[in-house]
């Protein structure tokens, strides 16, 4: 039974929310449990392996792999915020999450989601310097700047998560307690709040512009300059230049493509449940595929993984 304290009219002061999940069909629950547990384990194993390989091989101690290991760390936090709770809910046949737990999940989700966006833009800048200014690469991308970029990305993401937290904390009354997703998705909480929809939309669009559109604009500008630089070099060396940023471009397309698809689906489709299914792509599938994209396309990582596995087995 959900704990609700009734107020005037149809407003309720909420102490718990109800996560509707992906499906109400009881026969699908064991399949969803197995599927999400398998995806979570693969995601954790793949990203932990990337971090272990990068830290154990001195040849991979350069800015590109430093940012990659931090991206894997952010992906671990990103997927661990939502999937374990869903697995536990399916196992215990309970979809209730406390008000405090919901706000905590939302803020951590925003923290690591923003970290992904900002780190992808930082990695694009790294590729821009490496291809367009190769002679000054080691001077520009020095360890101090690399650590500063990661720390700035973290603190900006933390700021964004706390801003959302403060906004939702002001909204003590809600029209409904049913969240049409398998986690406390920020836009869903704003939709449920008994406040001015215009204000909610301003918050959503402003946040999207600052922490999604601007990083994407930085990535687009970096690759515009990279493409312009590559077209000026001899054709025999173009493949090597393209291959150095192919993995990153694939991850950018996957992350932003699925995120944009979820956003368009939520604005066009009238079914919230379809939006929940679509959100699985960027919250679970993308962090799971990132290690495979980088390891399969990067010969340095493949060589180190092969050497590392040979020592173990």
PDB file of C-alpha atoms in Angstrom:
ATOM      1  CA  UNK A   1       0.000   0.000   0.000  1.00  0.00           C
ATOM      2  CA  UNK A   2       1.421   3.380  -1.021  1.00  0.00           C
ATOM      3  CA  UNK A   3       1.751   5.878   1.795  1.00  0.00           C
ATOM      4  CA  UNK A   4      -0.129   9.033   0.802  1.00  0.00           C
ATOM      5  CA  UNK A   5      -1.056  11.976   2.935  1.00  0.00           C
ATOM      6  CA  UNK A   6      -4.176  13.513   1.370  1.00  0.00           C
ATOM      7  CA  UNK A   7      -4.326  17.280   1.042  1.00  0.00           C
ATOM      8  CA  UNK A   8      -6.862  19.700  -0.393  1.00  0.00           C
ATOM      9  CA  UNK A   9      -8.453  18.812  -3.720  1.00  0.00           C
ATOM     10  CA  UNK A  10      -6.659  16.160  -5.739  1.00  0.00           C
ATOM     11  CA  UNK A  11      -3.143  16.999  -4.426  1.00  0.00           C
ATOM     12  CA  UNK A  12      -1.176  14.416  -2.507  1.00  0.00           C
ATOM     13  CA  UNK A  13       1.960  14.632  -0.429  1.00  0.00           C
ATOM     14  CA  UNK A  14       3.992  11.605  -1.483  1.00  0.00           C
ATOM     15  CA  UNK A  15       6.316   9.430   0.550  1.00  0.00           C
ATOM     16  CA  UNK A  16       6.571   6.671  -2.093  1.00  0.00           C
ATOM     17  CA  UNK A  17       6.347   6.308  -5.864  1.00  0.00           C
ATOM     18  CA  UNK A  18       5.226   3.366  -7.969  1.00  0.00           C
ATOM     19  CA  UNK A  19       7.527   2.333 -10.855  1.00  0.00           C
ATOM     20  CA  UNK A  20       5.353   0.843 -13.611  1.00  0.00           C
ATOM     21  CA  UNK A  21       8.343  -0.804 -15.313  1.00  0.00           C
ATOM     22  CA  UNK A  22       8.402  -2.128 -18.867  1.00  0.00           C
ATOM     23  CA  UNK A  23       5.505  -4.572 -18.780  1.00  0.00           C
ATOM     24  CA  UNK A  24       2.628  -5.695 -16.544  1.00  0.00           C
ATOM     25  CA  UNK A  25       2.577  -9.203 -18.024  1.00  0.00           C
ATOM     26  CA  UNK A  26       3.557 -11.685 -15.244  1.00  0.00           C
ATOM     27  CA  UNK A  27       4.854 -14.187 -17.813  1.00  0.00           C
ATOM     28  CA  UNK A  28       7.373 -11.647 -19.123  1.00  0.00           C
ATOM     29  CA  UNK A  29       8.875 -10.843 -15.722  1.00  0.00           C
ATOM     30  CA  UNK A  30      11.280 -13.862 -15.531  1.00  0.00           C
ATOM     31  CA  UNK A  31      12.474 -13.124 -19.083  1.00  0.00           C
ATOM     32  CA  UNK A  32      13.048  -9.441 -18.229  1.00  0.00           C
ATOM     33  CA  UNK A  33      14.897 -10.453 -15.046  1.00  0.00           C
ATOM     34  CA  UNK A  34      17.266 -12.756 -16.955  1.00  0.00           C
ATOM     35  CA  UNK A  35      17.748 -10.254 -19.802  1.00  0.00           C
ATOM     36  CA  UNK A  36      18.569  -7.275 -17.596  1.00  0.00           C
ATOM     37  CA  UNK A  37      20.774  -9.290 -15.257  1.00  0.00           C
ATOM     38  CA  UNK A  38      22.763 -10.590 -18.255  1.00  0.00           C
ATOM     39  CA  UNK A  39      23.101  -7.092 -19.764  1.00  0.00           C
ATOM     40  CA  UNK A  40      24.156  -5.647 -16.404  1.00  0.00           C
ATOM     41  CA  UNK A  41      26.832  -8.308 -15.862  1.00  0.00           C
ATOM     42  CA  UNK A  42      28.171  -7.878 -19.409  1.00  0.00           C
ATOM     43  CA  UNK A  43      28.260  -4.078 -18.945  1.00  0.00           C
ATOM     44  CA  UNK A  44      30.106  -4.330 -15.638  1.00  0.00           C
ATOM     45  CA  UNK A  45      32.575  -6.917 -16.934  1.00  0.00           C
ATOM     46  CA  UNK A  46      33.302  -5.034 -20.172  1.00  0.00           C
ATOM     47  CA  UNK A  47      33.827  -1.631 -18.577  1.00  0.00           C
ATOM     48  CA  UNK A  48      35.853  -3.007 -15.653  1.00  0.00           C
ATOM     49  CA  UNK A  49      38.035  -4.836 -18.168  1.00  0.00           C
ATOM     50  CA  UNK A  50      38.637  -1.592 -20.083  1.00  0.00           C
ATOM     51  CA  UNK A  51      39.685   0.169 -16.850  1.00  0.00           C
ATOM     52  CA  UNK A  52      41.929  -2.734 -15.831  1.00  0.00           C
ATOM     53  CA  UNK A  53      43.604  -2.933 -19.240  1.00  0.00           C
ATOM     54  CA  UNK A  54      44.237   0.818 -19.445  1.00  0.00           C
ATOM     55  CA  UNK A  55      45.663   1.052 -15.928  1.00  0.00           C
ATOM     56  CA  UNK A  56      47.850  -2.065 -16.252  1.00  0.00           C
ATOM     57  CA  UNK A  57      49.565  -1.232 -19.556  1.00  0.00           C
ATOM     58  CA  UNK A  58      52.028   1.726 -19.516  1.00  0.00           C
ATOM     59  CA  UNK A  59      51.661   2.022 -23.320  1.00  0.00           C
ATOM     60  CA  UNK A  60      48.023   3.043 -22.806  1.00  0.00           C
ATOM     61  CA  UNK A  61      48.828   5.826 -20.339  1.00  0.00           C
ATOM     62  CA  UNK A  62      47.914   8.658 -22.699  1.00  0.00           C
ATOM     63  CA  UNK A  63      45.024  11.172 -22.792  1.00  0.00           C
ATOM     64  CA  UNK A  64      42.792   9.166 -25.135  1.00  0.00           C
ATOM     65  CA  UNK A  65      42.784   6.052 -22.940  1.00  0.00           C
ATOM     66  CA  UNK A  66      42.670   8.134 -19.749  1.00  0.00           C
ATOM     67  CA  UNK A  67      39.381   9.653 -20.929  1.00  0.00           C
ATOM     68  CA  UNK A  68      38.191   6.221 -22.084  1.00  0.00           C
ATOM     69  CA  UNK A  69      38.738   4.700 -18.630  1.00  0.00           C
ATOM     70  CA  UNK A  70      36.822   7.590 -17.054  1.00  0.00           C
ATOM     71  CA  UNK A  71      33.999   7.077 -19.564  1.00  0.00           C
ATOM     72  CA  UNK A  72      33.870   3.388 -18.579  1.00  0.00           C
ATOM     73  CA  UNK A  73      33.743   4.415 -14.913  1.00  0.00           C
ATOM     74  CA  UNK A  74      30.858   6.788 -15.659  1.00  0.00           C
ATOM     75  CA  UNK A  75      29.048   4.041 -17.599  1.00  0.00           C
ATOM     76  CA  UNK A  76      29.383   1.692 -14.613  1.00  0.00           C
ATOM     77  CA  UNK A  77      27.790   4.291 -12.352  1.00  0.00           C
ATOM     78  CA  UNK A  78      25.164   5.130 -14.986  1.00  0.00           C
ATOM     79  CA  UNK A  79      23.901   1.575 -15.416  1.00  0.00           C
ATOM     80  CA  UNK A  80      24.265   0.697 -11.702  1.00  0.00           C
ATOM     81  CA  UNK A  81      21.873   3.506 -10.792  1.00  0.00           C
ATOM     82  CA  UNK A  82      18.851   1.974 -12.516  1.00  0.00           C
ATOM     83  CA  UNK A  83      19.266  -1.703 -13.453  1.00  0.00           C
ATOM     84  CA  UNK A  84      19.933  -3.289 -10.004  1.00  0.00           C
ATOM     85  CA  UNK A  85      16.797  -1.633  -8.598  1.00  0.00           C
ATOM     86  CA  UNK A  86      14.755  -2.980 -11.504  1.00  0.00           C
ATOM     87  CA  UNK A  87      16.191  -6.496 -11.022  1.00  0.00           C
ATOM     88  CA  UNK A  88      15.349  -6.401  -7.301  1.00  0.00           C
ATOM     89  CA  UNK A  89      11.835  -5.113  -8.025  1.00  0.00           C
ATOM     90  CA  UNK A  90      11.161  -7.964 -10.448  1.00  0.00           C
ATOM     91  CA  UNK A  91      12.587 -10.522  -8.006  1.00  0.00           C
ATOM     92  CA  UNK A  92      10.550  -9.247  -5.031  1.00  0.00           C
ATOM     93  CA  UNK A  93       7.414  -8.459  -7.084  1.00  0.00           C
ATOM     94  CA  UNK A  94       7.482  -4.932  -5.707  1.00  0.00           C
ATOM     95  CA  UNK A  95       7.598  -1.708  -7.707  1.00  0.00           C
ATOM     96  CA  UNK A  96       7.608   0.746  -4.830  1.00  0.00           C
ATOM     97  CA  UNK A  97      10.454   3.229  -4.360  1.00  0.00           C
ATOM     98  CA  UNK A  98      10.604   5.732  -1.508  1.00  0.00           C
ATOM     99  CA  UNK A  99      10.510   9.485  -2.100  1.00  0.00           C
ATOM    100  CA  UNK A 100      14.092   9.857  -0.837  1.00  0.00           C
ATOM    101  CA  UNK A 101      15.230   6.834  -2.847  1.00  0.00           C
ATOM    102  CA  UNK A 102      13.597   8.234  -5.978  1.00  0.00           C
ATOM    103  CA  UNK A 103      15.329  11.604  -5.600  1.00  0.00           C
ATOM    104  CA  UNK A 104      18.650   9.892  -4.892  1.00  0.00           C
ATOM    105  CA  UNK A 105      18.307   7.676  -7.962  1.00  0.00           C
ATOM    106  CA  UNK A 106      17.347  10.655 -10.123  1.00  0.00           C
ATOM    107  CA  UNK A 107      20.297  12.797  -8.987  1.00  0.00           C
ATOM    108  CA  UNK A 108      22.859   9.995  -9.453  1.00  0.00           C
ATOM    109  CA  UNK A 109      21.353   9.152 -12.849  1.00  0.00           C
ATOM    110  CA  UNK A 110      21.715  12.794 -13.963  1.00  0.00           C
ATOM    111  CA  UNK A 111      25.254  12.952 -12.546  1.00  0.00           C
ATOM    112  CA  UNK A 112      26.565  10.023 -14.592  1.00  0.00           C
ATOM    113  CA  UNK A 113      24.422  10.840 -17.642  1.00  0.00           C
ATOM    114  CA  UNK A 114      25.916  14.340 -17.810  1.00  0.00           C
ATOM    115  CA  UNK A 115      29.367  12.862 -17.222  1.00  0.00           C
ATOM    116  CA  UNK A 116      28.874  10.717 -20.324  1.00  0.00           C
ATOM    117  CA  UNK A 117      27.872  13.732 -22.421  1.00  0.00           C
ATOM    118  CA  UNK A 118      30.741  15.933 -21.226  1.00  0.00           C
ATOM    119  CA  UNK A 119      33.385  13.186 -21.445  1.00  0.00           C
ATOM    120  CA  UNK A 120      32.361  12.427 -25.033  1.00  0.00           C
ATOM    121  CA  UNK A 121      32.865  16.102 -25.895  1.00  0.00           C
ATOM    122  CA  UNK A 122      36.242  16.115 -24.091  1.00  0.00           C
ATOM    123  CA  UNK A 123      37.294  13.020 -26.071  1.00  0.00           C
ATOM    124  CA  UNK A 124      36.270  14.780 -29.293  1.00  0.00           C
ATOM    125  CA  UNK A 125      38.493  17.716 -28.335  1.00  0.00           C
ATOM    126  CA  UNK A 126      41.334  15.272 -27.661  1.00  0.00           C
ATOM    127  CA  UNK A 127      40.963  13.778 -31.162  1.00  0.00           C
ATOM    128  CA  UNK A 128      40.806  17.299 -32.635  1.00  0.00           C
ATOM    129  CA  UNK A 129      44.143  18.248 -31.035  1.00  0.00           C
ATOM    130  CA  UNK A 130      45.734  14.903 -32.002  1.00  0.00           C
ATOM    131  CA  UNK A 131      44.786  15.205 -35.697  1.00  0.00           C
ATOM    132  CA  UNK A 132      44.798  18.955 -36.294  1.00  0.00           C
ATOM    133  CA  UNK A 133      47.769  19.883 -34.058  1.00  0.00           C
ATOM    134  CA  UNK A 134      49.860  16.686 -33.770  1.00  0.00           C
ATOM    135  CA  UNK A 135      53.153  18.507 -33.084  1.00  0.00           C
ATOM    136  CA  UNK A 136      51.675  20.273 -30.052  1.00  0.00           C
ATOM    137  CA  UNK A 137      49.573  17.338 -28.826  1.00  0.00           C
ATOM    138  CA  UNK A 138      51.727  16.365 -25.837  1.00  0.00           C
ATOM    139  CA  UNK A 139      52.115  20.018 -24.848  1.00  0.00           C
ATOM    140  CA  UNK A 140      48.400  20.874 -25.055  1.00  0.00           C
ATOM    141  CA  UNK A 141      46.983  17.611 -23.678  1.00  0.00           C
ATOM    142  CA  UNK A 142      49.272  17.480 -20.663  1.00  0.00           C
ATOM    143  CA  UNK A 143      48.295  15.452 -17.553  1.00  0.00           C
ATOM    144  CA  UNK A 144      47.248  18.576 -15.662  1.00  0.00           C
ATOM    145  CA  UNK A 145      44.778  19.649 -18.382  1.00  0.00           C
ATOM    146  CA  UNK A 146      43.414  16.108 -18.726  1.00  0.00           C
ATOM    147  CA  UNK A 147      42.718  15.832 -14.985  1.00  0.00           C
ATOM    148  CA  UNK A 148      41.210  19.333 -14.983  1.00  0.00           C
ATOM    149  CA  UNK A 149      38.838  18.454 -17.846  1.00  0.00           C
ATOM    150  CA  UNK A 150      37.618  15.333 -16.023  1.00  0.00           C
ATOM    151  CA  UNK A 151      37.172  17.237 -12.746  1.00  0.00           C
ATOM    152  CA  UNK A 152      35.297  20.086 -14.464  1.00  0.00           C
ATOM    153  CA  UNK A 153      33.026  17.522 -16.164  1.00  0.00           C
ATOM    154  CA  UNK A 154      32.339  15.894 -12.803  1.00  0.00           C
ATOM    155  CA  UNK A 155      31.561  19.140 -10.956  1.00  0.00           C
ATOM    156  CA  UNK A 156      29.319  20.442 -13.771  1.00  0.00           C
ATOM    157  CA  UNK A 157      27.433  17.128 -13.732  1.00  0.00           C
ATOM    158  CA  UNK A 158      27.160  17.290  -9.947  1.00  0.00           C
ATOM    159  CA  UNK A 159      25.810  20.840 -10.212  1.00  0.00           C
ATOM    160  CA  UNK A 160      23.170  19.761 -12.731  1.00  0.00           C
ATOM    161  CA  UNK A 161      22.063  16.834 -10.553  1.00  0.00           C
ATOM    162  CA  UNK A 162      21.743  19.047  -7.483  1.00  0.00           C
ATOM    163  CA  UNK A 163      19.785  21.689  -9.416  1.00  0.00           C
ATOM    164  CA  UNK A 164      17.272  18.991 -10.391  1.00  0.00           C
ATOM    165  CA  UNK A 165      17.200  17.786  -6.796  1.00  0.00           C
ATOM    166  CA  UNK A 166      16.443  21.266  -5.490  1.00  0.00           C
ATOM    167  CA  UNK A 167      13.686  21.769  -8.080  1.00  0.00           C
ATOM    168  CA  UNK A 168      11.955  18.481  -7.211  1.00  0.00           C
ATOM    169  CA  UNK A 169      12.352  19.146  -3.472  1.00  0.00           C
ATOM    170  CA  UNK A 170      10.299  22.302  -3.955  1.00  0.00           C
ATOM    171  CA  UNK A 171       7.524  20.177  -5.455  1.00  0.00           C
ATOM    172  CA  UNK A 172       6.078  18.538  -2.352  1.00  0.00           C
ATOM    173  CA  UNK A 173       2.702  17.786  -3.961  1.00  0.00           C
ATOM    174  CA  UNK A 174       2.059  15.483  -6.910  1.00  0.00           C
ATOM    175  CA  UNK A 175      -0.985  14.661  -9.023  1.00  0.00           C
ATOM    176  CA  UNK A 176      -0.010  10.999  -9.301  1.00  0.00           C
ATOM    177  CA  UNK A 177       2.487   8.501  -7.888  1.00  0.00           C
ATOM    178  CA  UNK A 178       2.806   6.257 -10.963  1.00  0.00           C
ATOM    179  CA  UNK A 179       6.099   6.695 -12.857  1.00  0.00           C
ATOM    180  CA  UNK A 180       5.812   5.254 -16.370  1.00  0.00           C
ATOM    181  CA  UNK A 181       9.346   3.890 -16.426  1.00  0.00           C
ATOM    182  CA  UNK A 182      11.605   1.400 -14.657  1.00  0.00           C
ATOM    183  CA  UNK A 183      13.502   4.186 -12.855  1.00  0.00           C
ATOM    184  CA  UNK A 184      12.871   7.711 -11.560  1.00  0.00           C
ATOM    185  CA  UNK A 185      13.300   9.517 -14.867  1.00  0.00           C
ATOM    186  CA  UNK A 186      13.648  13.306 -14.281  1.00  0.00           C
ATOM    187  CA  UNK A 187      11.093  14.438 -16.880  1.00  0.00           C
ATOM    188  CA  UNK A 188       8.560  11.953 -15.483  1.00  0.00           C
ATOM    189  CA  UNK A 189       8.864  13.484 -12.006  1.00  0.00           C
ATOM    190  CA  UNK A 190       8.352  16.970 -13.426  1.00  0.00           C
ATOM    191  CA  UNK A 191       5.262  15.760 -15.303  1.00  0.00           C
ATOM    192  CA  UNK A 192       3.769  14.347 -12.094  1.00  0.00           C
ATOM    193  CA  UNK A 193       4.386  17.526 -10.125  1.00  0.00           C
ATOM    194  CA  UNK A 194       1.477  19.833  -9.357  1.00  0.00           C
ATOM    195  CA  UNK A 195       3.187  22.945 -10.677  1.00  0.00           C
ATOM    196  CA  UNK A 196       3.166  25.192 -13.718  1.00  0.00           C
ATOM    197  CA  UNK A 197       3.835  23.077 -16.876  1.00  0.00           C
ATOM    198  CA  UNK A 198       5.447  26.104 -18.516  1.00  0.00           C
ATOM    199  CA  UNK A 199       8.051  26.270 -15.736  1.00  0.00           C
ATOM    200  CA  UNK A 200       8.693  22.526 -16.024  1.00  0.00           C
ATOM    201  CA  UNK A 201       9.244  22.843 -19.782  1.00  0.00           C
ATOM    202  CA  UNK A 202      11.613  25.785 -19.293  1.00  0.00           C
ATOM    203  CA  UNK A 203      13.678  23.722 -16.838  1.00  0.00           C
ATOM    204  CA  UNK A 204      13.713  20.706 -19.166  1.00  0.00           C
ATOM    205  CA  UNK A 205      14.685  22.622 -22.314  1.00  0.00           C
ATOM    206  CA  UNK A 206      17.235  24.836 -20.560  1.00  0.00           C
ATOM    207  CA  UNK A 207      18.899  21.814 -18.996  1.00  0.00           C
ATOM    208  CA  UNK A 208      18.893  19.977 -22.326  1.00  0.00           C
ATOM    209  CA  UNK A 209      20.454  22.961 -24.078  1.00  0.00           C
ATOM    210  CA  UNK A 210      23.257  23.373 -21.518  1.00  0.00           C
ATOM    211  CA  UNK A 211      24.164  19.750 -20.779  1.00  0.00           C
ATOM    212  CA  UNK A 212      23.228  17.970 -24.029  1.00  0.00           C
ATOM    213  CA  UNK A 213      23.124  20.403 -26.951  1.00  0.00           C
ATOM    214  CA  UNK A 214      26.288  22.377 -26.074  1.00  0.00           C
ATOM    215  CA  UNK A 215      28.459  19.224 -25.642  1.00  0.00           C
ATOM    216  CA  UNK A 216      27.046  17.892 -28.917  1.00  0.00           C
ATOM    217  CA  UNK A 217      27.829  21.232 -30.570  1.00  0.00           C
ATOM    218  CA  UNK A 218      31.414  20.910 -29.302  1.00  0.00           C
ATOM    219  CA  UNK A 219      31.642  17.386 -30.737  1.00  0.00           C
ATOM    220  CA  UNK A 220      30.213  18.542 -34.066  1.00  0.00           C
ATOM    221  CA  UNK A 221      32.670  21.458 -34.291  1.00  0.00           C
ATOM    222  CA  UNK A 222      35.618  19.195 -33.384  1.00  0.00           C
ATOM    223  CA  UNK A 223      34.741  16.692 -36.099  1.00  0.00           C
ATOM    224  CA  UNK A 224      34.125  19.463 -38.610  1.00  0.00           C
ATOM    225  CA  UNK A 225      37.693  20.668 -38.028  1.00  0.00           C
ATOM    226  CA  UNK A 226      38.987  17.078 -38.052  1.00  0.00           C
ATOM    227  CA  UNK A 227      37.311  16.345 -41.389  1.00  0.00           C
ATOM    228  CA  UNK A 228      38.644  19.577 -42.878  1.00  0.00           C
ATOM    229  CA  UNK A 229      42.152  18.666 -41.703  1.00  0.00           C
ATOM    230  CA  UNK A 230      41.938  15.056 -42.952  1.00  0.00           C
ATOM    231  CA  UNK A 231      40.836  16.122 -46.445  1.00  0.00           C
ATOM    232  CA  UNK A 232      44.035  18.172 -46.784  1.00  0.00           C
ATOM    233  CA  UNK A 233      46.412  15.265 -46.096  1.00  0.00           C
ATOM    234  CA  UNK A 234      47.489  12.631 -48.689  1.00  0.00           C
ATOM    235  CA  UNK A 235      44.928   9.913 -49.349  1.00  0.00           C
ATOM    236  CA  UNK A 236      47.275   7.154 -48.135  1.00  0.00           C
ATOM    237  CA  UNK A 237      47.284   8.569 -44.606  1.00  0.00           C
ATOM    238  CA  UNK A 238      43.578   9.367 -44.383  1.00  0.00           C
ATOM    239  CA  UNK A 239      42.533   5.883 -43.223  1.00  0.00           C
ATOM    240  CA  UNK A 240      44.873   6.019 -40.222  1.00  0.00           C
ATOM    241  CA  UNK A 241      43.520   9.444 -39.262  1.00  0.00           C
ATOM    242  CA  UNK A 242      39.921   8.257 -39.588  1.00  0.00           C
ATOM    243  CA  UNK A 243      40.596   5.067 -37.619  1.00  0.00           C
ATOM    244  CA  UNK A 244      41.831   7.011 -34.582  1.00  0.00           C
ATOM    245  CA  UNK A 245      38.398   8.602 -34.098  1.00  0.00           C
ATOM    246  CA  UNK A 246      36.128   5.905 -35.586  1.00  0.00           C
ATOM    247  CA  UNK A 247      35.345   4.235 -32.245  1.00  0.00           C
ATOM    248  CA  UNK A 248      34.571   7.516 -30.536  1.00  0.00           C
ATOM    249  CA  UNK A 249      32.318   8.631 -33.397  1.00  0.00           C
ATOM    250  CA  UNK A 250      30.439   5.317 -33.212  1.00  0.00           C
ATOM    251  CA  UNK A 251      29.856   5.752 -29.458  1.00  0.00           C
ATOM    252  CA  UNK A 252      28.717   9.374 -29.968  1.00  0.00           C
ATOM    253  CA  UNK A 253      26.214   8.320 -32.647  1.00  0.00           C
ATOM    254  CA  UNK A 254      24.934   5.486 -30.449  1.00  0.00           C
ATOM    255  CA  UNK A 255      24.549   7.598 -27.290  1.00  0.00           C
ATOM    256  CA  UNK A 256      23.097  10.735 -28.858  1.00  0.00           C
ATOM    257  CA  UNK A 257      21.104   8.819 -31.460  1.00  0.00           C
ATOM    258  CA  UNK A 258      19.282   6.688 -28.882  1.00  0.00           C
ATOM    259  CA  UNK A 259      18.884   9.661 -26.504  1.00  0.00           C
ATOM    260  CA  UNK A 260      17.384  11.797 -29.277  1.00  0.00           C
ATOM    261  CA  UNK A 261      15.130   8.912 -30.291  1.00  0.00           C
ATOM    262  CA  UNK A 262      13.801   8.637 -26.728  1.00  0.00           C
ATOM    263  CA  UNK A 263      13.232  12.413 -26.568  1.00  0.00           C
ATOM    264  CA  UNK A 264      11.334  12.494 -29.895  1.00  0.00           C
ATOM    265  CA  UNK A 265       9.325   9.432 -28.902  1.00  0.00           C
ATOM    266  CA  UNK A 266       8.292  11.082 -25.627  1.00  0.00           C
ATOM    267  CA  UNK A 267       7.119  14.230 -27.424  1.00  0.00           C
ATOM    268  CA  UNK A 268       5.320  12.471 -30.313  1.00  0.00           C
ATOM    269  CA  UNK A 269       4.038   9.224 -28.819  1.00  0.00           C
ATOM    270  CA  UNK A 270       1.101   9.283 -26.406  1.00  0.00           C
ATOM    271  CA  UNK A 271       2.187   5.992 -24.791  1.00  0.00           C
ATOM    272  CA  UNK A 272       4.562   6.499 -21.817  1.00  0.00           C
ATOM    273  CA  UNK A 273       5.312   2.754 -21.787  1.00  0.00           C
ATOM    274  CA  UNK A 274       6.856   2.991 -25.284  1.00  0.00           C
ATOM    275  CA  UNK A 275       9.127   5.747 -23.993  1.00  0.00           C
ATOM    276  CA  UNK A 276      10.209   3.472 -21.133  1.00  0.00           C
ATOM    277  CA  UNK A 277      11.131   0.701 -23.576  1.00  0.00           C
ATOM    278  CA  UNK A 278      13.019   3.171 -25.758  1.00  0.00           C
ATOM    279  CA  UNK A 279      14.952   4.532 -22.751  1.00  0.00           C
ATOM    280  CA  UNK A 280      16.506   1.075 -22.305  1.00  0.00           C
ATOM    281  CA  UNK A 281      18.637   1.850 -25.373  1.00  0.00           C
ATOM    282  CA  UNK A 282      20.635   4.722 -23.899  1.00  0.00           C
ATOM    283  CA  UNK A 283      20.474   3.692 -20.222  1.00  0.00           C
ATOM    284  CA  UNK A 284      21.473   0.019 -20.626  1.00  0.00           C
ATOM    285  CA  UNK A 285      22.370  -0.956 -24.189  1.00  0.00           C
ATOM    286  CA  UNK A 286      24.774   1.929 -24.924  1.00  0.00           C
ATOM    287  CA  UNK A 287      26.944   1.434 -21.784  1.00  0.00           C
ATOM    288  CA  UNK A 288      27.021  -2.292 -22.573  1.00  0.00           C
ATOM    289  CA  UNK A 289      28.211  -1.791 -26.174  1.00  0.00           C
ATOM    290  CA  UNK A 290      30.828   0.920 -25.485  1.00  0.00           C
ATOM    291  CA  UNK A 291      33.610  -1.482 -24.345  1.00  0.00           C
ATOM    292  CA  UNK A 292      33.043  -3.722 -27.375  1.00  0.00           C
ATOM    293  CA  UNK A 293      33.153  -0.788 -29.798  1.00  0.00           C
ATOM    294  CA  UNK A 294      36.451   0.479 -28.391  1.00  0.00           C
ATOM    295  CA  UNK A 295      38.102  -2.913 -27.871  1.00  0.00           C
ATOM    296  CA  UNK A 296      37.168  -4.334 -31.279  1.00  0.00           C
ATOM    297  CA  UNK A 297      38.283  -1.249 -33.210  1.00  0.00           C
ATOM    298  CA  UNK A 298      41.455  -0.453 -31.275  1.00  0.00           C
ATOM    299  CA  UNK A 299      44.478  -2.648 -31.880  1.00  0.00           C
ATOM    300  CA  UNK A 300      46.290  -1.366 -28.766  1.00  0.00           C
ATOM    301  CA  UNK A 301      43.483  -2.512 -26.482  1.00  0.00           C
ATOM    302  CA  UNK A 302      43.102  -5.821 -28.329  1.00  0.00           C
ATOM    303  CA  UNK A 303      46.830  -6.505 -28.017  1.00  0.00           C
ATOM    304  CA  UNK A 304      46.846  -5.662 -24.299  1.00  0.00           C
ATOM    305  CA  UNK A 305      43.730  -7.779 -23.673  1.00  0.00           C
ATOM    306  CA  UNK A 306      45.310 -10.721 -25.462  1.00  0.00           C
ATOM    307  CA  UNK A 307      48.501 -10.352 -23.403  1.00  0.00           C
ATOM    308  CA  UNK A 308      46.485  -9.937 -20.212  1.00  0.00           C
ATOM    309  CA  UNK A 309      44.360 -13.049 -20.897  1.00  0.00           C
ATOM    310  CA  UNK A 310      47.480 -15.064 -21.772  1.00  0.00           C
ATOM    311  CA  UNK A 311      48.945 -14.294 -18.342  1.00  0.00           C
ATOM    312  CA  UNK A 312      45.744 -15.418 -16.614  1.00  0.00           C
ATOM    313  CA  UNK A 313      45.088 -18.629 -18.569  1.00  0.00           C
TER     314      UNK A 313
END
